[in-house]
Amino acid sequence: MLDDRTRLICTYFDGERPEERPEERPEERPKDSQFNGIKYLIKYLIKYQTTAVGGRCRRKPMRIWAMRIWVDADACPNAIKEIIFRAAKRTKCPLTLVANHPLQIPTYAEMLVVPSGFDGADNKIVELLAAGDLVITADIPLAAKALDKGGYVFNPRGDEYTSRNIGDRLSVRNLLDSFRGGAEPIGGGPPPLNNRDKANFANQLDRFLAKHLR
């Protein structure tokens, strides 16, 4: 059985007016009782989401935090940024880009500019990242740190870094660094993004957001 207050809220969400009992007509209720009812309703809505399922009222705790997308923006291709912008706008997911210089972004996104320097943007993302957030980066060490904090990581090609594959990626990166002696690579590097890469990233991002923003 649902108590009177729960029944009142359920009918409110269903778009129906609750039945008034003869002895509890609005004009006969004390003003302080009406005020307390409003306070209870506000408190209830803050604490719970209420949905009607099969004619019955089901309550579930409301998520009090929102997942955020973090973009390592200095090296993120513009085409991938546009895909992220559209996804964030559609899902209303908070979005923050971190870079060493200002970038043109939509009004619903946030821009953090960090001083130029080694790993400046990476360190800021790791500092502010919360468990459950999503990081978009091709930087392997940043991906490893984000995973350690409980985040999720995709690179701009839509490949997901996980605790199962990040160790191998780090080993390969460190091996290549040792061959170069720490110098920047000359030529080579990953091939440019193609339409298939863009489509793969967009599909992976859409699936991820559909799963984690329920």
CSV table of C-alpha atoms in Angstrom, one decimal:
chain,number,residue,atom,x,y,z
A,1,MET,CA,0.0,0.0,0.0
A,2,LEU,CA,1.2,3.5,-0.8
A,3,ASP,CA,0.9,6.2,1.8
A,4,ASP,CA,-1.1,9.3,1.1
A,5,ARG,CA,1.9,11.4,0.3
A,6,THR,CA,3.4,8.9,-2.2
A,7,ARG,CA,0.0,8.6,-3.9
A,8,LEU,CA,-0.3,12.3,-4.2
A,9,ILE,CA,3.2,12.5,-5.8
A,10,CYS,CA,2.5,9.6,-8.2
A,11,THR,CA,-0.8,11.2,-9.4
A,12,TYR,CA,1.1,14.5,-9.8
A,13,PHE,CA,3.6,12.8,-12.1
A,14,ASP,CA,0.9,11.0,-14.0
A,15,GLY,CA,-0.7,14.3,-14.9
A,16,GLU,CA,-3.8,13.5,-12.9
A,17,ARG,CA,-5.3,15.5,-10.1
A,18,PRO,CA,-5.5,13.6,-6.8
A,19,GLU,CA,-8.9,12.9,-5.4
A,20,GLU,CA,-9.9,15.3,-2.7
A,21,ARG,CA,-11.4,13.8,0.4
A,22,PRO,CA,-14.5,15.7,1.6
A,23,GLU,CA,-13.0,16.3,4.9
A,24,GLU,CA,-9.7,17.7,3.4
A,25,ARG,CA,-10.9,20.3,0.9
A,26,PRO,CA,-8.2,22.8,0.1
A,27,GLU,CA,-10.2,25.7,1.4
A,28,GLU,CA,-10.6,24.0,4.7
A,29,ARG,CA,-7.0,23.1,5.2
A,30,PRO,CA,-4.9,25.2,7.5
A,31,LYS,CA,-2.4,27.4,5.7
A,32,ASP,CA,0.5,25.9,7.6
A,33,SER,CA,-0.6,22.4,6.5
A,34,GLN,CA,-0.5,23.5,2.8
A,35,PHE,CA,3.0,25.0,3.4
A,36,ASN,CA,4.3,21.8,5.0
A,37,GLY,CA,2.9,19.8,2.1
A,38,ILE,CA,4.8,22.0,-0.4
A,39,LYS,CA,8.0,21.6,1.6
A,40,TYR,CA,7.6,17.9,1.7
A,41,LEU,CA,7.0,17.7,-2.1
A,42,ILE,CA,10.2,19.7,-2.8
A,43,LYS,CA,12.2,17.6,-0.4
A,44,TYR,CA,10.8,14.4,-2.0
A,45,LEU,CA,11.6,15.5,-5.6
A,46,ILE,CA,15.2,16.3,-4.5
A,47,LYS,CA,15.7,12.9,-3.0
A,48,TYR,CA,13.7,10.7,-5.4
A,49,GLN,CA,12.7,10.2,-8.9
A,50,THR,CA,9.2,8.8,-9.1
A,51,THR,CA,7.9,6.8,-12.1
A,52,ALA,CA,4.7,5.0,-12.7
A,53,VAL,CA,5.2,1.3,-13.8
A,54,GLY,CA,2.3,-1.0,-14.4
A,55,GLY,CA,-0.1,1.3,-12.5
A,56,ARG,CA,2.2,1.2,-9.5
A,57,CYS,CA,4.5,3.9,-8.1
A,58,ARG,CA,8.2,3.0,-8.1
A,59,ARG,CA,10.7,5.2,-6.4
A,60,LYS,CA,14.5,5.1,-7.0
A,61,PRO,CA,17.2,7.4,-5.5
A,62,MET,CA,18.0,10.3,-7.7
A,63,ARG,CA,21.6,10.6,-9.0
A,64,ILE,CA,23.0,13.6,-7.2
A,65,TRP,CA,26.1,13.8,-9.4
A,66,ALA,CA,26.5,14.1,-13.2
A,67,MET,CA,29.1,12.3,-15.2
A,68,ARG,CA,31.4,14.7,-17.0
A,69,ILE,CA,33.3,14.5,-20.3
A,70,TRP,CA,36.9,15.7,-20.2
A,71,VAL,CA,38.8,16.4,-23.4
A,72,ASP,CA,42.5,16.6,-23.8
A,73,ALA,CA,41.9,19.3,-26.3
A,74,ASP,CA,45.4,20.3,-27.4
A,75,ALA,CA,45.9,17.1,-29.5
A,76,CYS,CA,42.2,16.3,-30.2
A,77,PRO,CA,41.2,16.7,-33.8
A,78,ASN,CA,38.6,19.3,-34.7
A,79,ALA,CA,36.3,16.7,-36.3
A,80,ILE,CA,36.3,14.7,-33.0
A,81,LYS,CA,35.6,17.8,-31.0
A,82,GLU,CA,32.6,18.5,-33.2
A,83,ILE,CA,31.2,15.0,-32.5
A,84,ILE,CA,31.7,15.5,-28.8
A,85,PHE,CA,30.0,18.9,-28.9
A,86,ARG,CA,26.9,17.4,-30.6
A,87,ALA,CA,26.8,14.5,-28.2
A,88,ALA,CA,27.1,16.7,-25.1
A,89,LYS,CA,24.4,19.0,-26.3
A,90,ARG,CA,22.0,16.2,-27.2
A,91,THR,CA,22.5,14.4,-23.8
A,92,LYS,CA,23.1,17.5,-21.7
A,93,CYS,CA,26.2,15.9,-20.3
A,94,PRO,CA,28.7,18.3,-18.7
A,95,LEU,CA,31.7,18.9,-20.9
A,96,THR,CA,35.1,20.4,-20.2
A,97,LEU,CA,38.0,21.0,-22.6
A,98,VAL,CA,41.5,21.4,-21.2
A,99,ALA,CA,44.2,23.0,-23.3
A,100,ASN,CA,47.2,25.3,-23.2
A,101,HIS,CA,45.5,28.0,-25.2
A,102,PRO,CA,41.8,29.2,-25.6
A,103,LEU,CA,39.6,27.4,-28.0
A,104,GLN,CA,36.3,28.3,-29.6
A,105,ILE,CA,33.7,26.2,-27.9
A,106,PRO,CA,29.8,26.2,-27.6
A,107,THR,CA,28.2,28.0,-24.7
A,108,TYR,CA,27.2,24.8,-23.0
A,109,ALA,CA,30.8,23.6,-22.7
A,110,GLU,CA,33.5,24.7,-20.3
A,111,MET,CA,37.1,25.7,-21.2
A,112,LEU,CA,40.0,25.4,-18.9
A,113,VAL,CA,43.3,27.0,-20.0
A,114,VAL,CA,46.4,25.8,-18.2
A,115,PRO,CA,49.9,27.2,-18.4
A,116,SER,CA,52.1,25.8,-21.1
A,117,GLY,CA,54.4,23.2,-19.8
A,118,PHE,CA,55.1,19.5,-19.7
A,119,ASP,CA,51.8,17.6,-19.0
A,120,GLY,CA,50.0,20.7,-17.8
A,121,ALA,CA,46.7,19.8,-19.3
A,122,ASP,CA,47.1,16.1,-18.3
A,123,ASN,CA,47.7,17.0,-14.6
A,124,LYS,CA,44.7,19.3,-14.5
A,125,ILE,CA,42.4,16.6,-15.9
A,126,VAL,CA,43.7,14.1,-13.4
A,127,GLU,CA,43.3,16.6,-10.6
A,128,LEU,CA,39.7,17.4,-11.3
A,129,LEU,CA,38.5,14.0,-12.6
A,130,ALA,CA,35.9,12.1,-10.6
A,131,ALA,CA,35.2,8.4,-10.7
A,132,GLY,CA,32.8,7.6,-13.5
A,133,ASP,CA,33.9,10.5,-15.7
A,134,LEU,CA,34.9,10.0,-19.3
A,135,VAL,CA,38.2,11.2,-20.7
A,136,ILE,CA,39.0,11.7,-24.4
A,137,THR,CA,42.7,11.5,-25.0
A,138,ALA,CA,45.3,9.7,-27.1
A,139,ASP,CA,47.9,10.2,-24.4
A,140,ILE,CA,48.7,6.8,-22.8
A,141,PRO,CA,50.1,8.0,-19.5
A,142,LEU,CA,47.1,10.3,-19.0
A,143,ALA,CA,44.8,7.3,-19.8
A,144,ALA,CA,46.5,5.2,-17.2
A,145,LYS,CA,46.1,7.9,-14.5
A,146,ALA,CA,42.5,8.4,-15.4
A,147,LEU,CA,41.8,4.7,-15.1
A,148,ASP,CA,43.5,4.6,-11.7
A,149,LYS,CA,41.0,7.2,-10.5
A,150,GLY,CA,38.0,5.2,-11.8
A,151,GLY,CA,37.4,7.0,-15.0
A,152,TYR,CA,36.7,5.8,-18.5
A,153,VAL,CA,38.9,6.6,-21.5
A,154,PHE,CA,38.5,6.7,-25.2
A,155,ASN,CA,41.0,7.8,-27.8
A,156,PRO,CA,39.9,9.9,-30.8
A,157,ARG,CA,39.6,6.8,-32.9
A,158,GLY,CA,37.0,5.3,-30.6
A,159,ASP,CA,39.3,2.7,-29.0
A,160,GLU,CA,38.6,2.3,-25.3
A,161,TYR,CA,41.5,2.0,-22.8
A,162,THR,CA,40.8,-0.3,-20.0
A,163,SER,CA,42.7,-1.9,-17.1
A,164,ARG,CA,43.1,-5.0,-19.3
A,165,ASN,CA,44.9,-3.3,-22.2
A,166,ILE,CA,46.5,-0.1,-20.7
A,167,GLY,CA,49.5,-2.1,-19.4
A,168,ASP,CA,50.5,-3.3,-22.9
A,169,ARG,CA,50.0,0.2,-24.3
A,170,LEU,CA,52.3,1.7,-21.7
A,171,SER,CA,54.9,-1.0,-22.3
A,172,VAL,CA,55.0,-0.3,-26.1
A,173,ARG,CA,55.1,3.4,-25.5
A,174,ASN,CA,58.0,3.2,-23.0
A,175,LEU,CA,59.9,0.9,-25.4
A,176,LEU,CA,59.5,3.3,-28.3
A,177,ASP,CA,60.6,6.2,-26.0
A,178,SER,CA,63.7,4.2,-25.0
A,179,PHE,CA,64.6,3.7,-28.7
A,180,ARG,CA,64.3,7.4,-29.3
A,181,GLY,CA,66.1,8.4,-26.2
A,182,GLY,CA,63.3,10.7,-25.2
A,183,ALA,CA,63.5,12.8,-28.4
A,184,GLU,CA,60.3,13.7,-30.3
A,185,PRO,CA,59.6,11.3,-33.2
A,186,ILE,CA,60.5,12.5,-36.7
A,187,GLY,CA,57.9,11.6,-39.2
A,188,GLY,CA,55.8,8.5,-38.9
A,189,GLY,CA,53.2,8.5,-36.2
A,190,PRO,CA,49.5,7.4,-36.5
A,191,PRO,CA,47.8,7.9,-39.8
A,192,PRO,CA,45.3,10.8,-40.1
A,193,LEU,CA,41.7,10.2,-39.1
A,194,ASN,CA,39.4,8.9,-41.9
A,195,ASN,CA,35.7,8.8,-42.1
A,196,ARG,CA,35.6,5.3,-40.7
A,197,ASP,CA,37.6,6.4,-37.6
A,198,LYS,CA,35.1,9.3,-37.1
A,199,ALA,CA,32.1,7.1,-37.4
A,200,ASN,CA,33.6,4.5,-35.0
A,201,PHE,CA,34.3,7.2,-32.4
A,202,ALA,CA,30.8,8.7,-32.8
A,203,ASN,CA,29.2,5.2,-32.4
A,204,GLN,CA,31.3,4.3,-29.4
A,205,LEU,CA,30.5,7.6,-27.7
A,206,ASP,CA,26.8,7.3,-28.3
A,207,ARG,CA,26.7,3.8,-26.9
A,208,PHE,CA,28.7,4.9,-23.8
A,209,LEU,CA,26.5,7.8,-23.1
A,210,ALA,CA,23.3,5.8,-23.6
A,211,LYS,CA,24.6,3.3,-21.0
A,212,HIS,CA,26.0,5.6,-18.4
A,213,LEU,CA,23.5,8.5,-18.5
A,214,ARG,CA,20.3,6.5,-17.7
